[in-house]
Amino acid sequence: MSNLVEDYSYRWENDEVLVEITYSVAGVSTTVVITSRFTGKMMLLDVGDGALRDLLARGSIDFVNDIDVIAITHGHFDHMGGLYPLLGFMRMLGRSEPLNILAPAGCVEVTNVVHAFRQAYHSTIPFRIFIHEVGNNTGFDTDFFKTEAVEVEHFGLENTSGEDRLMPALGFRVRVGQTLVAYTGDTRYCEGAEKVVQNADIAIIEATRTEAPEAGFRVHLSEEEAQRLGSLAKEFLLVHRLPASVINDG
Ligand SMILES: [Zn+2]
């Protein structure tokens, strides 16, 4: 029996930044943790189920105040399902720093979770939460992370219209010092995805499908497409695979 968490986690680093994909499995959860080596400040790209558990497993609770920005690529549960518990933990431990949350404009899943959290705890939340709804080519800079959002094409699985209808979805380019970290989120092959990863020092790319479907609406990248995107970056990691149990059954 393999260690499932180790099988689905990844790590990349240089002298400016540490990038940890604490866990990434399609349809379950994905969380990317970027830590600045200059300041110790942290940024999360997506916050899937178990993000709090995986942050604690790193051996420190400094993240309670050190997370500066949480950038969420789209509203699918496997990319934002860990937000509520993380906010709850930050409240319980008395976070004082303001928290920035970036989400695609129109991403009701994220705004609803934050709204529910505020409604439940209102004046007992000891930190301010700023939700920034961002769109294509929107820049968002804090003292620690310089972020650019790029629109990508992700088909909404909840779309029952039979039309090729896309959901609000973004990839992110994050700069720490001279280092550029890129993350596609979920996407089919598109110009936006190319723009996300172009010249990145490390590109984190979803590679959910083992092969591209011949027809139908495209939801995810195939392994081959993800490799092709990766060639546009200096280095890349392929994440967001299907769970082994699904592949074995499929
Ligand atoms: Zn998705």
PDB file of C-alpha atoms and ligand atoms in Angstrom:
ATOM      1  CA  MET A   1       0.000   0.000   0.000  1.00  0.00           C
ATOM      2  CA  SER A   2       1.568   3.288  -1.028  1.00  0.00           C
ATOM      3  CA  ASN A   3       1.489   6.484   0.964  1.00  0.00           C
ATOM      4  CA  LEU A   4      -1.321   8.298  -0.840  1.00  0.00           C
ATOM      5  CA  VAL A   5      -0.550  11.771   0.458  1.00  0.00           C
ATOM      6  CA  GLU A   6       3.095  11.513  -0.607  1.00  0.00           C
ATOM      7  CA  ASP A   7       2.024  10.205  -4.000  1.00  0.00           C
ATOM      8  CA  TYR A   8      -0.087  13.301  -4.587  1.00  0.00           C
ATOM      9  CA  SER A   9       2.184  16.004  -3.212  1.00  0.00           C
ATOM     10  CA  TYR A  10       5.015  17.910  -4.911  1.00  0.00           C
ATOM     11  CA  ARG A  11       7.688  20.427  -4.009  1.00  0.00           C
ATOM     12  CA  TRP A  12       9.903  22.944  -5.835  1.00  0.00           C
ATOM     13  CA  GLU A  13      12.221  25.573  -4.430  1.00  0.00           C
ATOM     14  CA  ASN A  14      14.959  28.073  -5.105  1.00  0.00           C
ATOM     15  CA  ASP A  15      16.609  30.693  -2.914  1.00  0.00           C
ATOM     16  CA  GLU A  16      13.613  33.072  -3.184  1.00  0.00           C
ATOM     17  CA  VAL A  17      10.591  30.828  -2.856  1.00  0.00           C
ATOM     18  CA  LEU A  18       9.369  27.452  -1.650  1.00  0.00           C
ATOM     19  CA  VAL A  19       6.449  25.940  -3.560  1.00  0.00           C
ATOM     20  CA  GLU A  20       4.605  23.029  -1.954  1.00  0.00           C
ATOM     21  CA  ILE A  21       1.649  21.321  -3.552  1.00  0.00           C
ATOM     22  CA  THR A  22       0.524  19.744  -0.316  1.00  0.00           C
ATOM     23  CA  TYR A  23      -2.032  17.588  -2.108  1.00  0.00           C
ATOM     24  CA  SER A  24      -3.556  17.521  -5.574  1.00  0.00           C
ATOM     25  CA  VAL A  25      -6.032  14.997  -6.900  1.00  0.00           C
ATOM     26  CA  ALA A  26      -8.744  15.820  -9.447  1.00  0.00           C
ATOM     27  CA  GLY A  27     -12.218  15.779  -7.941  1.00  0.00           C
ATOM     28  CA  VAL A  28     -10.845  15.597  -4.388  1.00  0.00           C
ATOM     29  CA  SER A  29      -8.637  18.533  -3.472  1.00  0.00           C
ATOM     30  CA  THR A  30      -5.811  20.792  -4.625  1.00  0.00           C
ATOM     31  CA  THR A  31      -3.783  23.250  -2.558  1.00  0.00           C
ATOM     32  CA  VAL A  32      -0.557  25.023  -3.549  1.00  0.00           C
ATOM     33  CA  VAL A  33       1.439  26.777  -0.816  1.00  0.00           C
ATOM     34  CA  ILE A  34       3.936  29.459  -1.874  1.00  0.00           C
ATOM     35  CA  THR A  35       6.281  30.708   0.848  1.00  0.00           C
ATOM     36  CA  SER A  36       8.503  33.736   0.331  1.00  0.00           C
ATOM     37  CA  ARG A  37      12.020  33.078   1.564  1.00  0.00           C
ATOM     38  CA  PHE A  38      12.462  36.841   2.049  1.00  0.00           C
ATOM     39  CA  THR A  39       9.630  37.318   4.530  1.00  0.00           C
ATOM     40  CA  GLY A  40       8.149  33.934   5.445  1.00  0.00           C
ATOM     41  CA  LYS A  41       4.806  35.220   4.144  1.00  0.00           C
ATOM     42  CA  MET A  42       2.600  32.684   2.394  1.00  0.00           C
ATOM     43  CA  MET A  43       0.162  32.606  -0.479  1.00  0.00           C
ATOM     44  CA  LEU A  44      -2.248  29.779  -1.239  1.00  0.00           C
ATOM     45  CA  LEU A  45      -3.315  28.938  -4.766  1.00  0.00           C
ATOM     46  CA  ASP A  46      -6.618  27.136  -4.271  1.00  0.00           C
ATOM     47  CA  VAL A  47      -7.652  25.760  -0.930  1.00  0.00           C
ATOM     48  CA  GLY A  48      -9.049  22.270  -1.330  1.00  0.00           C
ATOM     49  CA  ASP A  49     -10.478  19.991   1.307  1.00  0.00           C
ATOM     50  CA  GLY A  50      -7.805  19.052   3.867  1.00  0.00           C
ATOM     51  CA  ALA A  51      -5.795  22.245   3.319  1.00  0.00           C
ATOM     52  CA  LEU A  52      -5.891  23.021   7.052  1.00  0.00           C
ATOM     53  CA  ARG A  53      -4.785  19.492   7.945  1.00  0.00           C
ATOM     54  CA  ASP A  54      -1.944  19.660   5.405  1.00  0.00           C
ATOM     55  CA  LEU A  55      -0.812  23.109   6.593  1.00  0.00           C
ATOM     56  CA  LEU A  56      -0.683  21.800  10.172  1.00  0.00           C
ATOM     57  CA  ALA A  57       1.288  18.764   8.993  1.00  0.00           C
ATOM     58  CA  ARG A  58       4.079  21.134   7.925  1.00  0.00           C
ATOM     59  CA  GLY A  59       4.857  21.450  11.622  1.00  0.00           C
ATOM     60  CA  SER A  60       4.052  25.083  12.467  1.00  0.00           C
ATOM     61  CA  ILE A  61       0.977  27.221  13.077  1.00  0.00           C
ATOM     62  CA  ASP A  62       2.698  30.357  11.757  1.00  0.00           C
ATOM     63  CA  PHE A  63       0.450  30.130   8.700  1.00  0.00           C
ATOM     64  CA  VAL A  64      -2.426  31.449  10.843  1.00  0.00           C
ATOM     65  CA  ASN A  65      -1.005  34.954  10.453  1.00  0.00           C
ATOM     66  CA  ASP A  66       1.505  34.426   7.635  1.00  0.00           C
ATOM     67  CA  ILE A  67      -0.992  33.633   4.858  1.00  0.00           C
ATOM     68  CA  ASP A  68      -1.240  36.943   3.024  1.00  0.00           C
ATOM     69  CA  VAL A  69      -3.330  35.992  -0.004  1.00  0.00           C
ATOM     70  CA  ILE A  70      -5.567  33.067  -0.956  1.00  0.00           C
ATOM     71  CA  ALA A  71      -6.124  33.015  -4.724  1.00  0.00           C
ATOM     72  CA  ILE A  72      -8.844  30.661  -5.923  1.00  0.00           C
ATOM     73  CA  THR A  73      -8.938  29.641  -9.578  1.00  0.00           C
ATOM     74  CA  HIS A  74     -12.616  28.636  -9.809  1.00  0.00           C
ATOM     75  CA  GLY A  75     -15.566  27.506  -7.756  1.00  0.00           C
ATOM     76  CA  HIS A  76     -15.340  23.724  -8.080  1.00  0.00           C
ATOM     77  CA  PHE A  77     -15.395  22.122  -4.643  1.00  0.00           C
ATOM     78  CA  ASP A  78     -12.018  20.441  -5.056  1.00  0.00           C
ATOM     79  CA  HIS A  79     -10.403  23.887  -5.349  1.00  0.00           C
ATOM     80  CA  MET A  80     -12.187  25.801  -2.578  1.00  0.00           C
ATOM     81  CA  GLY A  81     -13.738  23.228  -0.215  1.00  0.00           C
ATOM     82  CA  GLY A  82     -11.107  23.867   2.460  1.00  0.00           C
ATOM     83  CA  LEU A  83     -11.774  27.592   2.781  1.00  0.00           C
ATOM     84  CA  TYR A  84     -14.340  27.516   5.577  1.00  0.00           C
ATOM     85  CA  PRO A  85     -12.296  25.329   7.966  1.00  0.00           C
ATOM     86  CA  LEU A  86      -9.194  27.458   7.355  1.00  0.00           C
ATOM     87  CA  LEU A  87     -11.099  30.659   8.143  1.00  0.00           C
ATOM     88  CA  GLY A  88     -12.524  28.983  11.257  1.00  0.00           C
ATOM     89  CA  PHE A  89      -9.058  27.952  12.448  1.00  0.00           C
ATOM     90  CA  MET A  90      -7.688  31.447  11.856  1.00  0.00           C
ATOM     91  CA  ARG A  91     -10.545  32.881  13.913  1.00  0.00           C
ATOM     92  CA  MET A  92     -10.053  30.340  16.708  1.00  0.00           C
ATOM     93  CA  LEU A  93      -6.354  31.181  16.969  1.00  0.00           C
ATOM     94  CA  GLY A  94      -6.951  34.920  16.876  1.00  0.00           C
ATOM     95  CA  ARG A  95      -5.484  35.921  13.530  1.00  0.00           C
ATOM     96  CA  SER A  96      -4.995  39.689  13.461  1.00  0.00           C
ATOM     97  CA  GLU A  97      -3.641  40.329   9.947  1.00  0.00           C
ATOM     98  CA  PRO A  98      -6.113  41.238   7.188  1.00  0.00           C
ATOM     99  CA  LEU A  99      -6.666  38.413   4.680  1.00  0.00           C
ATOM    100  CA  ASN A 100      -6.971  38.887   0.916  1.00  0.00           C
ATOM    101  CA  ILE A 101      -9.004  36.398  -1.058  1.00  0.00           C
ATOM    102  CA  LEU A 102      -8.887  36.544  -4.857  1.00  0.00           C
ATOM    103  CA  ALA A 103     -11.584  34.764  -6.849  1.00  0.00           C
ATOM    104  CA  PRO A 104     -12.856  35.016 -10.418  1.00  0.00           C
ATOM    105  CA  ALA A 105     -15.605  37.603 -10.873  1.00  0.00           C
ATOM    106  CA  GLY A 106     -18.923  35.790 -10.567  1.00  0.00           C
ATOM    107  CA  CYS A 107     -17.535  32.879  -8.539  1.00  0.00           C
ATOM    108  CA  VAL A 108     -20.505  32.522  -6.189  1.00  0.00           C
ATOM    109  CA  GLU A 109     -19.128  29.433  -4.474  1.00  0.00           C
ATOM    110  CA  VAL A 110     -16.351  31.460  -2.836  1.00  0.00           C
ATOM    111  CA  THR A 111     -18.340  34.603  -2.054  1.00  0.00           C
ATOM    112  CA  ASN A 112     -21.098  32.464  -0.517  1.00  0.00           C
ATOM    113  CA  VAL A 113     -18.668  30.635   1.778  1.00  0.00           C
ATOM    114  CA  VAL A 114     -17.172  33.902   3.020  1.00  0.00           C
ATOM    115  CA  HIS A 115     -20.650  35.354   3.451  1.00  0.00           C
ATOM    116  CA  ALA A 116     -21.728  32.300   5.490  1.00  0.00           C
ATOM    117  CA  PHE A 117     -18.595  32.594   7.652  1.00  0.00           C
ATOM    118  CA  ARG A 118     -19.242  36.284   8.324  1.00  0.00           C
ATOM    119  CA  GLN A 119     -22.898  35.604   9.111  1.00  0.00           C
ATOM    120  CA  ALA A 120     -22.022  32.863  11.573  1.00  0.00           C
ATOM    121  CA  TYR A 121     -19.309  34.746  13.447  1.00  0.00           C
ATOM    122  CA  HIS A 122     -19.779  38.453  12.557  1.00  0.00           C
ATOM    123  CA  SER A 123     -18.116  40.607  15.219  1.00  0.00           C
ATOM    124  CA  THR A 124     -16.132  37.730  16.730  1.00  0.00           C
ATOM    125  CA  ILE A 125     -13.904  37.476  13.639  1.00  0.00           C
ATOM    126  CA  PRO A 126     -10.662  39.150  14.775  1.00  0.00           C
ATOM    127  CA  PHE A 127      -9.317  39.836  11.268  1.00  0.00           C
ATOM    128  CA  ARG A 128     -10.599  41.596   8.192  1.00  0.00           C
ATOM    129  CA  ILE A 129     -11.388  39.612   5.063  1.00  0.00           C
ATOM    130  CA  PHE A 130     -11.153  41.338   1.698  1.00  0.00           C
ATOM    131  CA  ILE A 131     -12.652  39.522  -1.268  1.00  0.00           C
ATOM    132  CA  HIS A 132     -11.290  40.769  -4.575  1.00  0.00           C
ATOM    133  CA  GLU A 133     -13.207  39.563  -7.606  1.00  0.00           C
ATOM    134  CA  VAL A 134     -10.698  39.571 -10.459  1.00  0.00           C
ATOM    135  CA  GLY A 135     -10.835  39.061 -14.212  1.00  0.00           C
ATOM    136  CA  ASN A 136      -8.566  38.643 -17.201  1.00  0.00           C
ATOM    137  CA  ASN A 137      -5.203  40.438 -16.874  1.00  0.00           C
ATOM    138  CA  THR A 138      -6.073  41.828 -13.454  1.00  0.00           C
ATOM    139  CA  GLY A 139      -3.023  42.538 -11.346  1.00  0.00           C
ATOM    140  CA  PHE A 140      -3.095  42.314  -7.574  1.00  0.00           C
ATOM    141  CA  ASP A 141      -0.019  43.236  -5.541  1.00  0.00           C
ATOM    142  CA  THR A 142       0.654  43.080  -1.837  1.00  0.00           C
ATOM    143  CA  ASP A 143       3.962  43.877  -0.144  1.00  0.00           C
ATOM    144  CA  PHE A 144       4.927  40.211  -0.545  1.00  0.00           C
ATOM    145  CA  PHE A 145       3.340  38.772  -3.708  1.00  0.00           C
ATOM    146  CA  LYS A 146       2.708  40.253  -7.141  1.00  0.00           C
ATOM    147  CA  THR A 147      -0.100  38.400  -8.837  1.00  0.00           C
ATOM    148  CA  GLU A 148      -1.567  38.491 -12.320  1.00  0.00           C
ATOM    149  CA  ALA A 149      -4.791  36.683 -13.133  1.00  0.00           C
ATOM    150  CA  VAL A 150      -5.348  35.252 -16.622  1.00  0.00           C
ATOM    151  CA  GLU A 151      -8.669  33.884 -17.827  1.00  0.00           C
ATOM    152  CA  VAL A 152      -8.640  30.220 -18.840  1.00  0.00           C
ATOM    153  CA  GLU A 153     -11.327  28.011 -20.380  1.00  0.00           C
ATOM    154  CA  HIS A 154     -12.864  25.557 -17.924  1.00  0.00           C
ATOM    155  CA  PHE A 155     -16.135  23.923 -18.791  1.00  0.00           C
ATOM    156  CA  GLY A 156     -18.692  24.007 -15.962  1.00  0.00           C
ATOM    157  CA  LEU A 157     -19.535  20.429 -15.042  1.00  0.00           C
ATOM    158  CA  GLU A 158     -22.788  21.636 -13.479  1.00  0.00           C
ATOM    159  CA  ASN A 159     -23.899  22.995 -16.834  1.00  0.00           C
ATOM    160  CA  THR A 160     -26.946  20.957 -17.870  1.00  0.00           C
ATOM    161  CA  SER A 161     -27.835  23.012 -20.946  1.00  0.00           C
ATOM    162  CA  GLY A 162     -25.883  20.819 -23.351  1.00  0.00           C
ATOM    163  CA  GLU A 163     -24.004  23.910 -24.515  1.00  0.00           C
ATOM    164  CA  ASP A 164     -20.281  24.529 -24.347  1.00  0.00           C
ATOM    165  CA  ARG A 165     -20.640  26.920 -21.439  1.00  0.00           C
ATOM    166  CA  LEU A 166     -17.553  27.983 -19.517  1.00  0.00           C
ATOM    167  CA  MET A 167     -17.422  28.890 -15.842  1.00  0.00           C
ATOM    168  CA  PRO A 168     -15.479  31.808 -14.343  1.00  0.00           C
ATOM    169  CA  ALA A 169     -11.936  30.370 -14.183  1.00  0.00           C
ATOM    170  CA  LEU A 170      -8.475  31.857 -13.864  1.00  0.00           C
ATOM    171  CA  GLY A 171      -4.854  30.862 -13.871  1.00  0.00           C
ATOM    172  CA  PHE A 172      -2.364  32.855 -11.795  1.00  0.00           C
ATOM    173  CA  ARG A 173       1.165  34.159 -12.302  1.00  0.00           C
ATOM    174  CA  VAL A 174       2.799  35.034  -8.982  1.00  0.00           C
ATOM    175  CA  ARG A 175       6.096  36.850  -8.633  1.00  0.00           C
ATOM    176  CA  VAL A 176       8.300  36.612  -5.549  1.00  0.00           C
ATOM    177  CA  GLY A 177      11.548  38.514  -6.073  1.00  0.00           C
ATOM    178  CA  GLN A 178      12.697  37.506  -9.562  1.00  0.00           C
ATOM    179  CA  THR A 179      10.922  34.146  -9.444  1.00  0.00           C
ATOM    180  CA  LEU A 180       7.728  33.598 -11.390  1.00  0.00           C
ATOM    181  CA  VAL A 181       5.402  30.812 -10.222  1.00  0.00           C
ATOM    182  CA  ALA A 182       2.542  29.942 -12.598  1.00  0.00           C
ATOM    183  CA  TYR A 183      -0.536  27.833 -11.905  1.00  0.00           C
ATOM    184  CA  THR A 184      -3.107  26.933 -14.543  1.00  0.00           C
ATOM    185  CA  GLY A 185      -5.989  25.886 -12.295  1.00  0.00           C
ATOM    186  CA  ASP A 186      -8.349  23.684 -14.303  1.00  0.00           C
ATOM    187  CA  THR A 187      -8.429  24.401 -18.016  1.00  0.00           C
ATOM    188  CA  ARG A 188      -8.664  22.944 -21.436  1.00  0.00           C
ATOM    189  CA  TYR A 189      -5.934  23.807 -23.921  1.00  0.00           C
ATOM    190  CA  CYS A 190      -6.383  27.493 -24.764  1.00  0.00           C
ATOM    191  CA  GLU A 191      -4.481  30.703 -25.361  1.00  0.00           C
ATOM    192  CA  GLY A 192      -5.067  31.759 -21.752  1.00  0.00           C
ATOM    193  CA  ALA A 193      -3.357  28.621 -20.454  1.00  0.00           C
ATOM    194  CA  GLU A 194      -0.345  29.348 -22.678  1.00  0.00           C
ATOM    195  CA  LYS A 195      -0.212  32.875 -21.343  1.00  0.00           C
ATOM    196  CA  VAL A 196      -0.325  31.656 -17.740  1.00  0.00           C
ATOM    197  CA  VAL A 197       2.745  29.438 -18.022  1.00  0.00           C
ATOM    198  CA  GLN A 198       4.848  31.440 -20.528  1.00  0.00           C
ATOM    199  CA  ASN A 199       8.448  31.804 -19.271  1.00  0.00           C
ATOM    200  CA  ALA A 200       7.553  30.855 -15.703  1.00  0.00           C
ATOM    201  CA  ASP A 201      10.377  29.568 -13.518  1.00  0.00           C
ATOM    202  CA  ILE A 202       8.001  26.867 -12.352  1.00  0.00           C
ATOM    203  CA  ALA A 203       4.616  26.115 -13.927  1.00  0.00           C
ATOM    204  CA  ILE A 204       2.127  23.984 -12.020  1.00  0.00           C
ATOM    205  CA  ILE A 205      -0.128  22.443 -14.616  1.00  0.00           C
ATOM    206  CA  GLU A 206      -3.168  20.229 -14.312  1.00  0.00           C
ATOM    207  CA  ALA A 207      -2.923  16.969 -16.242  1.00  0.00           C
ATOM    208  CA  THR A 208      -6.157  15.272 -15.367  1.00  0.00           C
ATOM    209  CA  ARG A 209      -6.806  13.271 -18.512  1.00  0.00           C
ATOM    210  CA  THR A 210      -4.576  10.463 -19.617  1.00  0.00           C
ATOM    211  CA  GLU A 211      -5.596  11.231 -23.195  1.00  0.00           C
ATOM    212  CA  ALA A 212      -7.574  13.937 -24.973  1.00  0.00           C
ATOM    213  CA  PRO A 213     -11.192  13.022 -25.786  1.00  0.00           C
ATOM    214  CA  GLU A 214     -11.963  12.896 -29.495  1.00  0.00           C
ATOM    215  CA  ALA A 215     -15.191  14.834 -29.218  1.00  0.00           C
ATOM    216  CA  GLY A 216     -17.358  16.679 -26.733  1.00  0.00           C
ATOM    217  CA  PHE A 217     -16.749  19.689 -24.587  1.00  0.00           C
ATOM    218  CA  ARG A 218     -13.268  19.864 -23.215  1.00  0.00           C
ATOM    219  CA  VAL A 219     -12.931  20.186 -19.461  1.00  0.00           C
ATOM    220  CA  HIS A 220      -9.319  19.335 -18.663  1.00  0.00           C
ATOM    221  CA  LEU A 221      -5.876  19.033 -20.187  1.00  0.00           C
ATOM    222  CA  SER A 222      -4.542  15.702 -21.331  1.00  0.00           C
ATOM    223  CA  GLU A 223      -1.104  14.594 -20.241  1.00  0.00           C
ATOM    224  CA  GLU A 224       0.259  15.374 -23.704  1.00  0.00           C
ATOM    225  CA  GLU A 225      -1.284  18.865 -23.753  1.00  0.00           C
ATOM    226  CA  ALA A 226       0.039  19.559 -20.267  1.00  0.00           C
ATOM    227  CA  GLN A 227       3.549  18.557 -21.395  1.00  0.00           C
ATOM    228  CA  ARG A 228       3.213  20.862 -24.393  1.00  0.00           C
ATOM    229  CA  LEU A 229       2.207  23.750 -22.100  1.00  0.00           C
ATOM    230  CA  GLY A 230       5.044  22.857 -19.755  1.00  0.00           C
ATOM    231  CA  SER A 231       7.557  23.303 -22.557  1.00  0.00           C
ATOM    232  CA  LEU A 232       6.683  27.034 -22.554  1.00  0.00           C
ATOM    233  CA  ALA A 233       7.971  27.348 -18.984  1.00  0.00           C
ATOM    234  CA  LYS A 234      11.493  26.857 -17.641  1.00  0.00           C
ATOM    235  CA  GLU A 235      10.358  23.988 -15.398  1.00  0.00           C
ATOM    236  CA  PHE A 236       6.994  22.421 -14.727  1.00  0.00           C
ATOM    237  CA  LEU A 237       5.104  20.040 -12.473  1.00  0.00           C
ATOM    238  CA  LEU A 238       2.044  18.097 -13.606  1.00  0.00           C
ATOM    239  CA  VAL A 239      -0.614  17.834 -10.888  1.00  0.00           C
ATOM    240  CA  HIS A 240      -4.354  17.230 -10.418  1.00  0.00           C
ATOM    241  CA  ARG A 241      -4.320  13.630 -11.625  1.00  0.00           C
ATOM    242  CA  LEU A 242      -7.237  11.300 -11.193  1.00  0.00           C
ATOM    243  CA  PRO A 243      -7.121   9.134  -8.061  1.00  0.00           C
ATOM    244  CA  ALA A 244      -5.467   5.753  -8.694  1.00  0.00           C
ATOM    245  CA  SER A 245      -8.685   3.974  -7.678  1.00  0.00           C
ATOM    246  CA  VAL A 246     -10.627   5.801 -10.419  1.00  0.00           C
ATOM    247  CA  ILE A 247      -7.994   5.058 -13.091  1.00  0.00           C
ATOM    248  CA  ASN A 248      -7.925   1.387 -12.067  1.00  0.00           C
ATOM    249  CA  ASP A 249     -11.722   1.170 -12.253  1.00  0.00           C
ATOM    250  CA  GLY A 250     -11.912   3.159 -15.465  1.00  0.00           C
TER     251      GLY A 250
HETATM  252 ZN    ZN B   1     -12.652  22.315 -12.002  1.00  0.00          ZN
END
